Amino acid sequence: MTLASEKRANTAEASAEVVRTFFDAYRRHDVNAMVELCADNATFNYVPFELWRKQMVLRGDGKVRTIGKPIWSGLIHAVPDLTNEVKSVSADDDGNVAAEVVIGGTQAGPWGAIAPRGRPYREPHLFVMHVDGAGKIDSITCYWDDASVSRQLGHLEVD
Amino acid sequence: MTADITADIKTDPAAEFWRAIADRAVDAAFALVAGDADVTIPPAGILGTAADEGREFFAATVAAFPDLLLSVKRSFTCSDGVAVTELRLAGTQAAEYLGAANQDKHLDIDQAWLMRVQDGMIRSITGYWDQSQLYRRLAVRRLDQVATG
Protein backbone atom coordinates (compact mmCIF):
# COMPACT_ATOMS: atom_id res chain seq x y z
CA MET A 1 0.00 0.00 0.00
CA THR A 2 2.65 2.48 1.03
CA LEU A 3 4.98 1.40 -1.72
CA ALA A 4 2.25 1.65 -4.34
CA SER A 5 1.23 5.14 -3.26
CA GLU A 6 4.86 6.28 -3.16
CA LYS A 7 5.35 4.95 -6.67
CA ARG A 8 2.29 6.85 -7.88
CA ALA A 9 3.43 10.04 -6.17
CA ASN A 10 6.80 9.82 -7.87
CA THR A 11 5.65 9.59 -11.47
CA ALA A 12 6.60 12.51 -13.65
CA GLU A 13 2.97 13.40 -14.17
CA ALA A 14 2.18 13.36 -10.44
CA SER A 15 5.23 15.45 -9.54
CA ALA A 16 4.40 17.97 -12.24
CA GLU A 17 0.85 18.25 -10.90
CA VAL A 18 2.11 19.02 -7.38
CA VAL A 19 4.25 21.81 -8.78
CA ARG A 20 1.38 23.24 -10.85
CA THR A 21 -0.76 23.24 -7.69
CA PHE A 22 2.02 25.10 -5.89
CA PHE A 23 1.98 27.89 -8.50
CA ASP A 24 -1.82 28.00 -8.42
CA ALA A 25 -1.53 28.74 -4.68
CA TYR A 26 1.16 31.34 -5.33
CA ARG A 27 -1.14 33.03 -7.86
CA ARG A 28 -3.86 33.18 -5.16
CA HIS A 29 -1.28 34.62 -2.71
CA ASP A 30 -2.03 31.65 -0.44
CA VAL A 31 1.38 31.31 1.19
CA ASN A 32 0.10 28.86 3.79
CA ALA A 33 -1.07 26.53 1.02
CA MET A 34 2.31 26.86 -0.70
CA VAL A 35 4.05 25.86 2.52
CA GLU A 36 1.61 23.00 3.11
CA LEU A 37 2.55 21.55 -0.26
CA CYS A 38 6.16 21.33 1.00
CA ALA A 39 7.71 18.77 3.34
CA ASP A 40 8.35 19.99 6.90
CA ASN A 41 12.08 20.18 6.35
CA ALA A 42 12.01 21.25 2.70
CA THR A 43 15.08 23.14 1.51
CA PHE A 44 14.88 26.53 -0.18
CA ASN A 45 17.42 28.36 -2.32
CA TYR A 46 16.65 31.54 -4.23
CA VAL A 47 20.04 31.76 -5.94
CA PRO A 48 20.03 35.48 -6.91
CA PHE A 49 18.95 36.52 -3.42
CA GLU A 50 22.10 37.91 -1.79
CA LEU A 51 22.44 41.10 0.22
CA TRP A 52 26.04 42.21 0.71
CA ARG A 53 26.79 43.84 4.05
CA LYS A 54 30.14 45.02 5.41
CA GLN A 55 31.05 41.75 7.07
CA MET A 56 28.57 39.25 5.77
CA VAL A 57 26.39 38.20 2.86
CA LEU A 58 22.74 37.38 3.51
CA ARG A 59 21.50 34.68 1.13
CA GLY A 60 18.09 33.27 0.29
CA ASP A 61 19.27 29.83 1.28
CA GLY A 62 17.78 27.67 4.03
CA LYS A 63 14.41 26.05 4.69
CA VAL A 64 11.03 26.75 3.12
CA ARG A 65 9.40 27.39 6.50
CA THR A 66 12.03 29.79 7.84
CA ILE A 67 13.38 31.50 4.71
CA GLY A 68 10.97 30.77 1.88
CA LYS A 69 7.74 31.70 3.63
CA PRO A 70 8.86 35.19 4.72
CA ILE A 71 10.33 35.88 1.28
CA TRP A 72 7.10 34.87 -0.47
CA SER A 73 5.02 36.90 2.00
CA GLY A 74 7.34 39.89 1.72
CA LEU A 75 7.24 39.90 -2.06
CA ILE A 76 3.44 39.68 -2.10
CA HIS A 77 3.32 42.58 0.37
CA ALA A 78 5.66 44.67 -1.81
CA VAL A 79 3.91 43.67 -5.05
CA PRO A 80 0.21 43.34 -4.17
CA ASP A 81 -0.81 42.30 -7.70
CA LEU A 82 1.97 39.71 -7.96
CA THR A 83 1.07 36.95 -10.37
CA ASN A 84 2.68 34.12 -12.25
CA GLU A 85 2.30 32.38 -15.58
CA VAL A 86 3.54 28.81 -15.80
CA LYS A 87 5.18 28.41 -19.22
CA SER A 88 6.36 24.81 -18.94
CA VAL A 89 6.66 22.01 -16.42
CA SER A 90 9.01 19.09 -17.11
CA ALA A 91 9.55 16.18 -14.73
CA ASP A 92 11.11 12.75 -14.42
CA ASP A 93 10.00 9.66 -12.50
CA ASP A 94 12.39 10.38 -9.61
CA GLY A 95 10.53 13.48 -8.41
CA ASN A 96 12.73 16.04 -10.20
CA VAL A 97 10.80 18.93 -11.74
CA ALA A 98 11.81 22.01 -13.74
CA ALA A 99 9.21 24.76 -14.10
CA GLU A 100 9.60 27.84 -16.26
CA VAL A 101 7.43 30.53 -14.73
CA VAL A 102 7.06 34.22 -15.54
CA ILE A 103 6.54 36.21 -12.35
CA GLY A 104 5.55 39.84 -12.29
CA GLY A 105 3.49 42.64 -10.87
CA THR A 106 3.64 46.29 -9.89
CA GLN A 107 5.86 47.33 -7.01
CA ALA A 108 3.94 49.21 -4.32
CA GLY A 109 6.31 48.81 -1.37
CA PRO A 110 10.04 48.47 -0.71
CA TRP A 111 11.62 45.18 -1.76
CA GLY A 112 15.15 44.65 -0.52
CA ALA A 113 17.18 47.64 -1.65
CA ILE A 114 14.60 48.62 -4.27
CA ALA A 115 12.43 51.59 -3.33
CA PRO A 116 8.90 51.55 -4.74
CA ARG A 117 8.40 53.66 -7.84
CA GLY A 118 5.08 52.17 -8.90
CA ARG A 119 6.68 50.34 -11.80
CA PRO A 120 5.71 46.94 -13.16
CA TYR A 121 8.04 44.04 -13.85
CA ARG A 122 7.75 40.71 -15.57
CA GLU A 123 10.61 38.23 -15.42
CA PRO A 124 11.18 34.60 -16.46
CA HIS A 125 12.16 32.32 -13.58
CA LEU A 126 13.34 28.72 -13.54
CA PHE A 127 12.29 26.65 -10.54
CA VAL A 128 14.15 23.37 -10.04
CA MET A 129 12.19 21.35 -7.50
CA HIS A 130 11.98 17.86 -6.06
CA VAL A 131 8.83 16.07 -4.97
CA ASP A 132 9.23 13.28 -2.43
CA GLY A 133 7.45 9.91 -2.31
CA ALA A 134 4.67 11.38 -0.20
CA GLY A 135 3.87 13.97 -2.86
CA LYS A 136 5.45 16.86 -0.96
CA ILE A 137 7.95 19.32 -2.39
CA ASP A 138 11.17 18.79 -0.43
CA SER A 139 13.50 21.06 -2.40
CA ILE A 140 13.08 24.40 -4.19
CA THR A 141 15.86 26.16 -6.08
CA CYS A 142 15.07 29.19 -8.20
CA TYR A 143 17.05 31.16 -10.79
CA TRP A 144 16.21 34.48 -12.41
CA ASP A 145 17.97 37.60 -13.60
CA ASP A 146 17.64 40.08 -10.77
CA ALA A 147 19.47 42.73 -12.83
CA SER A 148 16.54 42.66 -15.23
CA VAL A 149 14.05 42.99 -12.38
CA SER A 150 16.03 45.91 -10.93
CA ARG A 151 16.14 47.68 -14.29
CA GLN A 152 12.40 47.27 -14.77
CA LEU A 153 11.77 48.69 -11.30
CA GLY A 154 14.11 51.63 -11.85
CA HIS A 155 16.90 50.54 -9.48
CA LEU A 156 20.24 50.84 -11.25
CA GLU A 157 22.72 50.22 -8.43
CA VAL A 158 24.12 46.68 -8.51
CA ASP A 159 24.24 46.53 -4.68
CA MET B 1 32.70 2.41 -13.13
CA THR B 2 34.53 4.71 -15.52
CA ALA B 3 33.17 2.80 -18.51
CA ASP B 4 29.61 3.28 -17.20
CA ILE B 5 30.09 7.01 -16.81
CA THR B 6 31.48 7.28 -20.33
CA ALA B 7 28.56 5.31 -21.69
CA ASP B 8 26.14 7.65 -19.91
CA ILE B 9 27.84 10.69 -21.37
CA LYS B 10 27.78 9.26 -24.89
CA THR B 11 24.04 8.71 -24.68
CA ASP B 12 23.37 12.06 -23.04
CA PRO B 13 24.00 14.96 -25.44
CA ALA B 14 23.50 17.55 -22.69
CA ALA B 15 26.16 15.97 -20.47
CA GLU B 16 28.48 15.66 -23.43
CA PHE B 17 27.86 19.31 -24.34
CA TRP B 18 28.88 20.50 -20.88
CA ARG B 19 31.91 18.25 -20.80
CA ALA B 20 33.04 19.77 -24.09
CA ILE B 21 32.50 23.33 -22.83
CA ALA B 22 34.48 22.47 -19.69
CA ASP B 23 37.26 21.35 -22.05
CA ARG B 24 36.89 24.66 -23.95
CA ALA B 25 35.93 22.65 -27.03
CA VAL B 26 33.17 24.86 -28.43
CA ASP B 27 33.13 23.17 -31.84
CA ALA B 28 32.74 19.73 -30.21
CA ALA B 29 29.94 21.07 -28.02
CA PHE B 30 28.03 22.53 -30.96
CA ALA B 31 28.43 19.38 -32.99
CA LEU B 32 25.74 18.09 -30.61
CA VAL B 33 23.37 20.99 -31.30
CA ALA B 34 21.12 21.44 -34.31
CA GLY B 35 22.21 24.56 -36.15
CA ASP B 36 18.71 26.00 -36.10
CA ALA B 37 18.17 25.19 -32.42
CA ASP B 38 16.62 28.07 -30.51
CA VAL B 39 18.96 29.68 -28.00
CA THR B 40 17.42 31.84 -25.28
CA ILE B 41 19.71 33.37 -22.66
CA PRO B 42 17.82 36.25 -21.04
CA PRO B 43 20.63 37.52 -18.74
CA ALA B 44 22.88 37.92 -21.79
CA GLY B 45 20.10 39.39 -23.91
CA ILE B 46 20.42 36.52 -26.37
CA LEU B 47 17.54 35.25 -28.45
CA GLY B 48 18.75 33.48 -31.56
CA THR B 49 20.01 30.25 -33.01
CA ALA B 50 22.73 27.82 -31.99
CA ALA B 51 24.76 28.34 -35.15
CA ASP B 52 25.01 32.08 -34.61
CA GLU B 53 24.25 33.62 -31.23
CA GLY B 54 24.66 30.39 -29.24
CA ARG B 55 28.09 29.51 -30.56
CA GLU B 56 29.20 33.14 -30.26
CA PHE B 57 28.15 33.29 -26.60
CA PHE B 58 30.01 30.16 -25.55
CA ALA B 59 33.09 31.08 -27.60
CA ALA B 60 33.15 34.46 -25.84
CA THR B 61 32.78 32.77 -22.46
CA VAL B 62 35.75 30.43 -22.87
CA ALA B 63 37.81 33.27 -24.37
CA ALA B 64 37.06 35.67 -21.51
CA PHE B 65 37.91 33.11 -18.84
CA PRO B 66 41.05 31.19 -19.84
CA ASP B 67 41.01 29.28 -16.53
CA LEU B 68 37.31 28.44 -16.83
CA LEU B 69 36.15 25.85 -14.31
CA LEU B 70 32.70 24.41 -14.88
CA SER B 71 31.26 22.22 -12.11
CA VAL B 72 27.96 20.42 -12.66
CA LYS B 73 26.07 20.32 -9.37
CA ARG B 74 22.93 18.46 -10.46
CA SER B 75 21.47 17.18 -13.69
CA PHE B 76 18.48 15.15 -14.75
CA THR B 77 16.51 14.43 -17.89
CA CYS B 78 12.75 14.75 -17.89
CA SER B 79 10.24 12.45 -19.55
CA ASP B 80 9.64 15.04 -22.29
CA GLY B 81 13.32 15.12 -23.27
CA VAL B 82 14.24 18.30 -21.42
CA ALA B 83 17.68 17.99 -19.80
CA VAL B 84 18.22 20.16 -16.74
CA THR B 85 21.74 21.10 -15.63
CA GLU B 86 22.64 23.20 -12.60
CA LEU B 87 26.26 24.23 -12.62
CA ARG B 88 28.78 26.68 -11.24
CA LEU B 89 30.89 28.62 -13.71
CA ALA B 90 34.12 30.02 -12.30
CA GLY B 91 37.22 31.68 -13.69
CA THR B 92 39.34 34.82 -13.81
CA GLN B 93 38.27 37.46 -16.28
CA ALA B 94 40.86 38.15 -18.96
CA ALA B 95 38.80 40.01 -21.56
CA GLU B 96 35.63 42.08 -21.88
CA TYR B 97 32.61 39.90 -21.15
CA LEU B 98 28.94 40.68 -21.77
CA GLY B 99 29.78 44.36 -21.82
CA ALA B 100 31.83 44.32 -18.59
CA ALA B 101 35.35 45.64 -18.95
CA ASN B 102 38.14 43.36 -17.85
CA GLN B 103 39.38 44.14 -14.33
CA ASP B 104 41.01 40.72 -13.74
CA LYS B 105 38.27 39.77 -11.28
CA HIS B 106 37.31 36.25 -10.28
CA LEU B 107 33.85 35.13 -11.31
CA ASP B 108 31.86 32.35 -9.73
CA ILE B 109 28.22 32.14 -10.64
CA ASP B 110 25.50 29.54 -10.34
CA GLN B 111 23.53 28.88 -13.50
CA ALA B 112 20.76 26.57 -14.65
CA TRP B 113 20.30 25.39 -18.22
CA LEU B 114 17.48 23.63 -20.02
CA MET B 115 18.19 21.71 -23.21
CA ARG B 116 15.50 20.02 -25.24
CA VAL B 117 16.95 16.82 -26.68
CA GLN B 118 15.36 14.95 -29.56
CA ASP B 119 16.80 12.16 -31.72
CA GLY B 120 20.19 12.50 -30.06
CA MET B 121 20.53 16.21 -30.85
CA ILE B 122 20.04 19.29 -28.71
CA ARG B 123 17.13 21.23 -30.21
CA SER B 124 16.95 24.21 -27.85
CA ILE B 125 19.06 25.83 -25.15
CA THR B 126 17.80 28.14 -22.42
CA GLY B 127 20.03 29.63 -19.73
CA TYR B 128 19.19 31.22 -16.39
CA TRP B 129 21.37 33.15 -13.96
CA ASP B 130 21.44 36.49 -12.21
CA GLN B 131 23.38 39.10 -14.12
CA SER B 132 23.58 41.24 -10.94
CA GLN B 133 25.70 38.51 -9.35
CA LEU B 134 27.92 38.43 -12.40
CA TYR B 135 28.30 42.23 -12.39
CA ARG B 136 28.97 42.28 -8.63
CA ARG B 137 31.82 39.82 -9.02
CA LEU B 138 33.25 41.67 -12.03
CA ALA B 139 33.20 44.98 -10.09
CA VAL B 140 30.40 46.60 -12.09
CA ARG B 141 28.57 48.99 -9.78
CA ARG B 142 25.71 50.34 -11.86
CA LEU B 143 23.47 48.72 -14.42
CA ASP B 144 23.64 51.83 -16.62
CA GLN B 145 27.46 51.91 -16.49
CA VAL B 146 28.38 48.30 -17.19
CA ALA B 147 31.33 49.02 -19.45
CA THR B 148 33.00 51.45 -17.06
CA GLY B 149 32.65 49.34 -13.89
Coordinates of C-alpha atoms in Angstrom, one line a residue:
Chain A
M1 CA 0.0 0.0 0.0
T2 CA 2.6 2.5 1.0
L3 CA 5.0 1.4 -1.7
A4 CA 2.2 1.7 -4.3
S5 CA 1.2 5.1 -3.3
E6 CA 4.9 6.3 -3.2
K7 CA 5.4 5.0 -6.7
R8 CA 2.3 6.9 -7.9
A9 CA 3.4 10.0 -6.2
N10 CA 6.8 9.8 -7.9
T11 CA 5.7 9.6 -11.5
A12 CA 6.6 12.5 -13.7
E13 CA 3.0 13.4 -14.2
A14 CA 2.2 13.4 -10.4
S15 CA 5.2 15.4 -9.5
A16 CA 4.4 18.0 -12.2
E17 CA 0.9 18.2 -10.9
V18 CA 2.1 19.0 -7.4
V19 CA 4.2 21.8 -8.8
R20 CA 1.4 23.2 -10.8
T21 CA -0.8 23.2 -7.7
F22 CA 2.0 25.1 -5.9
F23 CA 2.0 27.9 -8.5
D24 CA -1.8 28.0 -8.4
A25 CA -1.5 28.7 -4.7
Y26 CA 1.2 31.3 -5.3
R27 CA -1.1 33.0 -7.9
R28 CA -3.9 33.2 -5.2
H29 CA -1.3 34.6 -2.7
D30 CA -2.0 31.7 -0.4
V31 CA 1.4 31.3 1.2
N32 CA 0.1 28.9 3.8
A33 CA -1.1 26.5 1.0
M34 CA 2.3 26.9 -0.7
V35 CA 4.1 25.9 2.5
E36 CA 1.6 23.0 3.1
L37 CA 2.6 21.6 -0.3
C38 CA 6.2 21.3 1.0
A39 CA 7.7 18.8 3.3
D40 CA 8.4 20.0 6.9
N41 CA 12.1 20.2 6.3
A42 CA 12.0 21.3 2.7
T43 CA 15.1 23.1 1.5
F44 CA 14.9 26.5 -0.2
N45 CA 17.4 28.4 -2.3
Y46 CA 16.7 31.5 -4.2
V47 CA 20.0 31.8 -5.9
P48 CA 20.0 35.5 -6.9
F49 CA 19.0 36.5 -3.4
E50 CA 22.1 37.9 -1.8
L51 CA 22.4 41.1 0.2
W52 CA 26.0 42.2 0.7
R53 CA 26.8 43.8 4.0
K54 CA 30.1 45.0 5.4
Q55 CA 31.1 41.7 7.1
M56 CA 28.6 39.2 5.8
V57 CA 26.4 38.2 2.9
L58 CA 22.7 37.4 3.5
R59 CA 21.5 34.7 1.1
G60 CA 18.1 33.3 0.3
D61 CA 19.3 29.8 1.3
G62 CA 17.8 27.7 4.0
K63 CA 14.4 26.1 4.7
V64 CA 11.0 26.8 3.1
R65 CA 9.4 27.4 6.5
T66 CA 12.0 29.8 7.8
I67 CA 13.4 31.5 4.7
G68 CA 11.0 30.8 1.9
K69 CA 7.7 31.7 3.6
P70 CA 8.9 35.2 4.7
I71 CA 10.3 35.9 1.3
W72 CA 7.1 34.9 -0.5
S73 CA 5.0 36.9 2.0
G74 CA 7.3 39.9 1.7
L75 CA 7.2 39.9 -2.1
I76 CA 3.4 39.7 -2.1
H77 CA 3.3 42.6 0.4
A78 CA 5.7 44.7 -1.8
V79 CA 3.9 43.7 -5.0
P80 CA 0.2 43.3 -4.2
D81 CA -0.8 42.3 -7.7
L82 CA 2.0 39.7 -8.0
T83 CA 1.1 37.0 -10.4
N84 CA 2.7 34.1 -12.3
E85 CA 2.3 32.4 -15.6
V86 CA 3.5 28.8 -15.8
K87 CA 5.2 28.4 -19.2
S88 CA 6.4 24.8 -18.9
V89 CA 6.7 22.0 -16.4
S90 CA 9.0 19.1 -17.1
A91 CA 9.5 16.2 -14.7
D92 CA 11.1 12.8 -14.4
D93 CA 10.0 9.7 -12.5
D94 CA 12.4 10.4 -9.6
G95 CA 10.5 13.5 -8.4
N96 CA 12.7 16.0 -10.2
V97 CA 10.8 18.9 -11.7
A98 CA 11.8 22.0 -13.7
A99 CA 9.2 24.8 -14.1
E100 CA 9.6 27.8 -16.3
V101 CA 7.4 30.5 -14.7
V102 CA 7.1 34.2 -15.5
I103 CA 6.5 36.2 -12.3
G104 CA 5.5 39.8 -12.3
G105 CA 3.5 42.6 -10.9
T106 CA 3.6 46.3 -9.9
Q107 CA 5.9 47.3 -7.0
A108 CA 3.9 49.2 -4.3
G109 CA 6.3 48.8 -1.4
P110 CA 10.0 48.5 -0.7
W111 CA 11.6 45.2 -1.8
G112 CA 15.2 44.6 -0.5
A113 CA 17.2 47.6 -1.7
I114 CA 14.6 48.6 -4.3
A115 CA 12.4 51.6 -3.3
P116 CA 8.9 51.5 -4.7
R117 CA 8.4 53.7 -7.8
G118 CA 5.1 52.2 -8.9
R119 CA 6.7 50.3 -11.8
P120 CA 5.7 46.9 -13.2
Y121 CA 8.0 44.0 -13.9
R122 CA 7.7 40.7 -15.6
E123 CA 10.6 38.2 -15.4
P124 CA 11.2 34.6 -16.5
H125 CA 12.2 32.3 -13.6
L126 CA 13.3 28.7 -13.5
F127 CA 12.3 26.6 -10.5
V128 CA 14.2 23.4 -10.0
M129 CA 12.2 21.4 -7.5
H130 CA 12.0 17.9 -6.1
V131 CA 8.8 16.1 -5.0
D132 CA 9.2 13.3 -2.4
G133 CA 7.5 9.9 -2.3
A134 CA 4.7 11.4 -0.2
G135 CA 3.9 14.0 -2.9
K136 CA 5.4 16.9 -1.0
I137 CA 8.0 19.3 -2.4
D138 CA 11.2 18.8 -0.4
S139 CA 13.5 21.1 -2.4
I140 CA 13.1 24.4 -4.2
T141 CA 15.9 26.2 -6.1
C142 CA 15.1 29.2 -8.2
Y143 CA 17.1 31.2 -10.8
W144 CA 16.2 34.5 -12.4
D145 CA 18.0 37.6 -13.6
D146 CA 17.6 40.1 -10.8
A147 CA 19.5 42.7 -12.8
S148 CA 16.5 42.7 -15.2
V149 CA 14.1 43.0 -12.4
S150 CA 16.0 45.9 -10.9
R151 CA 16.1 47.7 -14.3
Q152 CA 12.4 47.3 -14.8
L153 CA 11.8 48.7 -11.3
G154 CA 14.1 51.6 -11.9
H155 CA 16.9 50.5 -9.5
L156 CA 20.2 50.8 -11.3
E157 CA 22.7 50.2 -8.4
V158 CA 24.1 46.7 -8.5
D159 CA 24.2 46.5 -4.7
Chain B
M1 CA 32.7 2.4 -13.1
T2 CA 34.5 4.7 -15.5
A3 CA 33.2 2.8 -18.5
D4 CA 29.6 3.3 -17.2
I5 CA 30.1 7.0 -16.8
T6 CA 31.5 7.3 -20.3
A7 CA 28.6 5.3 -21.7
D8 CA 26.1 7.6 -19.9
I9 CA 27.8 10.7 -21.4
K10 CA 27.8 9.3 -24.9
T11 CA 24.0 8.7 -24.7
D12 CA 23.4 12.1 -23.0
P13 CA 24.0 15.0 -25.4
A14 CA 23.5 17.5 -22.7
A15 CA 26.2 16.0 -20.5
E16 CA 28.5 15.7 -23.4
F17 CA 27.9 19.3 -24.3
W18 CA 28.9 20.5 -20.9
R19 CA 31.9 18.2 -20.8
A20 CA 33.0 19.8 -24.1
I21 CA 32.5 23.3 -22.8
A22 CA 34.5 22.5 -19.7
D23 CA 37.3 21.4 -22.0
R24 CA 36.9 24.7 -23.9
A25 CA 35.9 22.6 -27.0
V26 CA 33.2 24.9 -28.4
D27 CA 33.1 23.2 -31.8
A28 CA 32.7 19.7 -30.2
A29 CA 29.9 21.1 -28.0
F30 CA 28.0 22.5 -31.0
A31 CA 28.4 19.4 -33.0
L32 CA 25.7 18.1 -30.6
V33 CA 23.4 21.0 -31.3
A34 CA 21.1 21.4 -34.3
G35 CA 22.2 24.6 -36.2
D36 CA 18.7 26.0 -36.1
A37 CA 18.2 25.2 -32.4
D38 CA 16.6 28.1 -30.5
V39 CA 19.0 29.7 -28.0
T40 CA 17.4 31.8 -25.3
I41 CA 19.7 33.4 -22.7
P42 CA 17.8 36.3 -21.0
P43 CA 20.6 37.5 -18.7
A44 CA 22.9 37.9 -21.8
G45 CA 20.1 39.4 -23.9
I46 CA 20.4 36.5 -26.4
L47 CA 17.5 35.3 -28.5
G48 CA 18.8 33.5 -31.6
T49 CA 20.0 30.3 -33.0
A50 CA 22.7 27.8 -32.0
A51 CA 24.8 28.3 -35.1
D52 CA 25.0 32.1 -34.6
E53 CA 24.2 33.6 -31.2
G54 CA 24.7 30.4 -29.2
R55 CA 28.1 29.5 -30.6
E56 CA 29.2 33.1 -30.3
F57 CA 28.2 33.3 -26.6
F58 CA 30.0 30.2 -25.6
A59 CA 33.1 31.1 -27.6
A60 CA 33.1 34.5 -25.8
T61 CA 32.8 32.8 -22.5
V62 CA 35.7 30.4 -22.9
A63 CA 37.8 33.3 -24.4
A64 CA 37.1 35.7 -21.5
F65 CA 37.9 33.1 -18.8
P66 CA 41.0 31.2 -19.8
D67 CA 41.0 29.3 -16.5
L68 CA 37.3 28.4 -16.8
L69 CA 36.1 25.8 -14.3
L70 CA 32.7 24.4 -14.9
S71 CA 31.3 22.2 -12.1
V72 CA 28.0 20.4 -12.7
K73 CA 26.1 20.3 -9.4
R74 CA 22.9 18.5 -10.5
S75 CA 21.5 17.2 -13.7
F76 CA 18.5 15.1 -14.7
T77 CA 16.5 14.4 -17.9
C78 CA 12.7 14.7 -17.9
S79 CA 10.2 12.5 -19.5
D80 CA 9.6 15.0 -22.3
G81 CA 13.3 15.1 -23.3
V82 CA 14.2 18.3 -21.4
A83 CA 17.7 18.0 -19.8
V84 CA 18.2 20.2 -16.7
T85 CA 21.7 21.1 -15.6
E86 CA 22.6 23.2 -12.6
L87 CA 26.3 24.2 -12.6
R88 CA 28.8 26.7 -11.2
L89 CA 30.9 28.6 -13.7
A90 CA 34.1 30.0 -12.3
G91 CA 37.2 31.7 -13.7
T92 CA 39.3 34.8 -13.8
Q93 CA 38.3 37.5 -16.3
A94 CA 40.9 38.2 -19.0
A95 CA 38.8 40.0 -21.6
E96 CA 35.6 42.1 -21.9
Y97 CA 32.6 39.9 -21.1
L98 CA 28.9 40.7 -21.8
G99 CA 29.8 44.4 -21.8
A100 CA 31.8 44.3 -18.6
A101 CA 35.3 45.6 -18.9
N102 CA 38.1 43.4 -17.8
Q103 CA 39.4 44.1 -14.3
D104 CA 41.0 40.7 -13.7
K105 CA 38.3 39.8 -11.3
H106 CA 37.3 36.2 -10.3
L107 CA 33.9 35.1 -11.3
D108 CA 31.9 32.4 -9.7
I109 CA 28.2 32.1 -10.6
D110 CA 25.5 29.5 -10.3
Q111 CA 23.5 28.9 -13.5
A112 CA 20.8 26.6 -14.7
W113 CA 20.3 25.4 -18.2
L114 CA 17.5 23.6 -20.0
M115 CA 18.2 21.7 -23.2
R116 CA 15.5 20.0 -25.2
V117 CA 16.9 16.8 -26.7
Q118 CA 15.4 14.9 -29.6
D119 CA 16.8 12.2 -31.7
G120 CA 20.2 12.5 -30.1
M121 CA 20.5 16.2 -30.8
I122 CA 20.0 19.3 -28.7
R123 CA 17.1 21.2 -30.2
S124 CA 17.0 24.2 -27.9
I125 CA 19.1 25.8 -25.2
T126 CA 17.8 28.1 -22.4
G127 CA 20.0 29.6 -19.7
Y128 CA 19.2 31.2 -16.4
W129 CA 21.4 33.2 -14.0
D130 CA 21.4 36.5 -12.2
Q131 CA 23.4 39.1 -14.1
S132 CA 23.6 41.2 -10.9
Q133 CA 25.7 38.5 -9.3
L134 CA 27.9 38.4 -12.4
Y135 CA 28.3 42.2 -12.4
R136 CA 29.0 42.3 -8.6
R137 CA 31.8 39.8 -9.0
L138 CA 33.3 41.7 -12.0
A139 CA 33.2 45.0 -10.1
V140 CA 30.4 46.6 -12.1
R141 CA 28.6 49.0 -9.8
R142 CA 25.7 50.3 -11.9
L143 CA 23.5 48.7 -14.4
D144 CA 23.6 51.8 -16.6
Q145 CA 27.5 51.9 -16.5
V146 CA 28.4 48.3 -17.2
A147 CA 31.3 49.0 -19.4
T148 CA 33.0 51.4 -17.1
G149 CA 32.6 49.3 -13.9

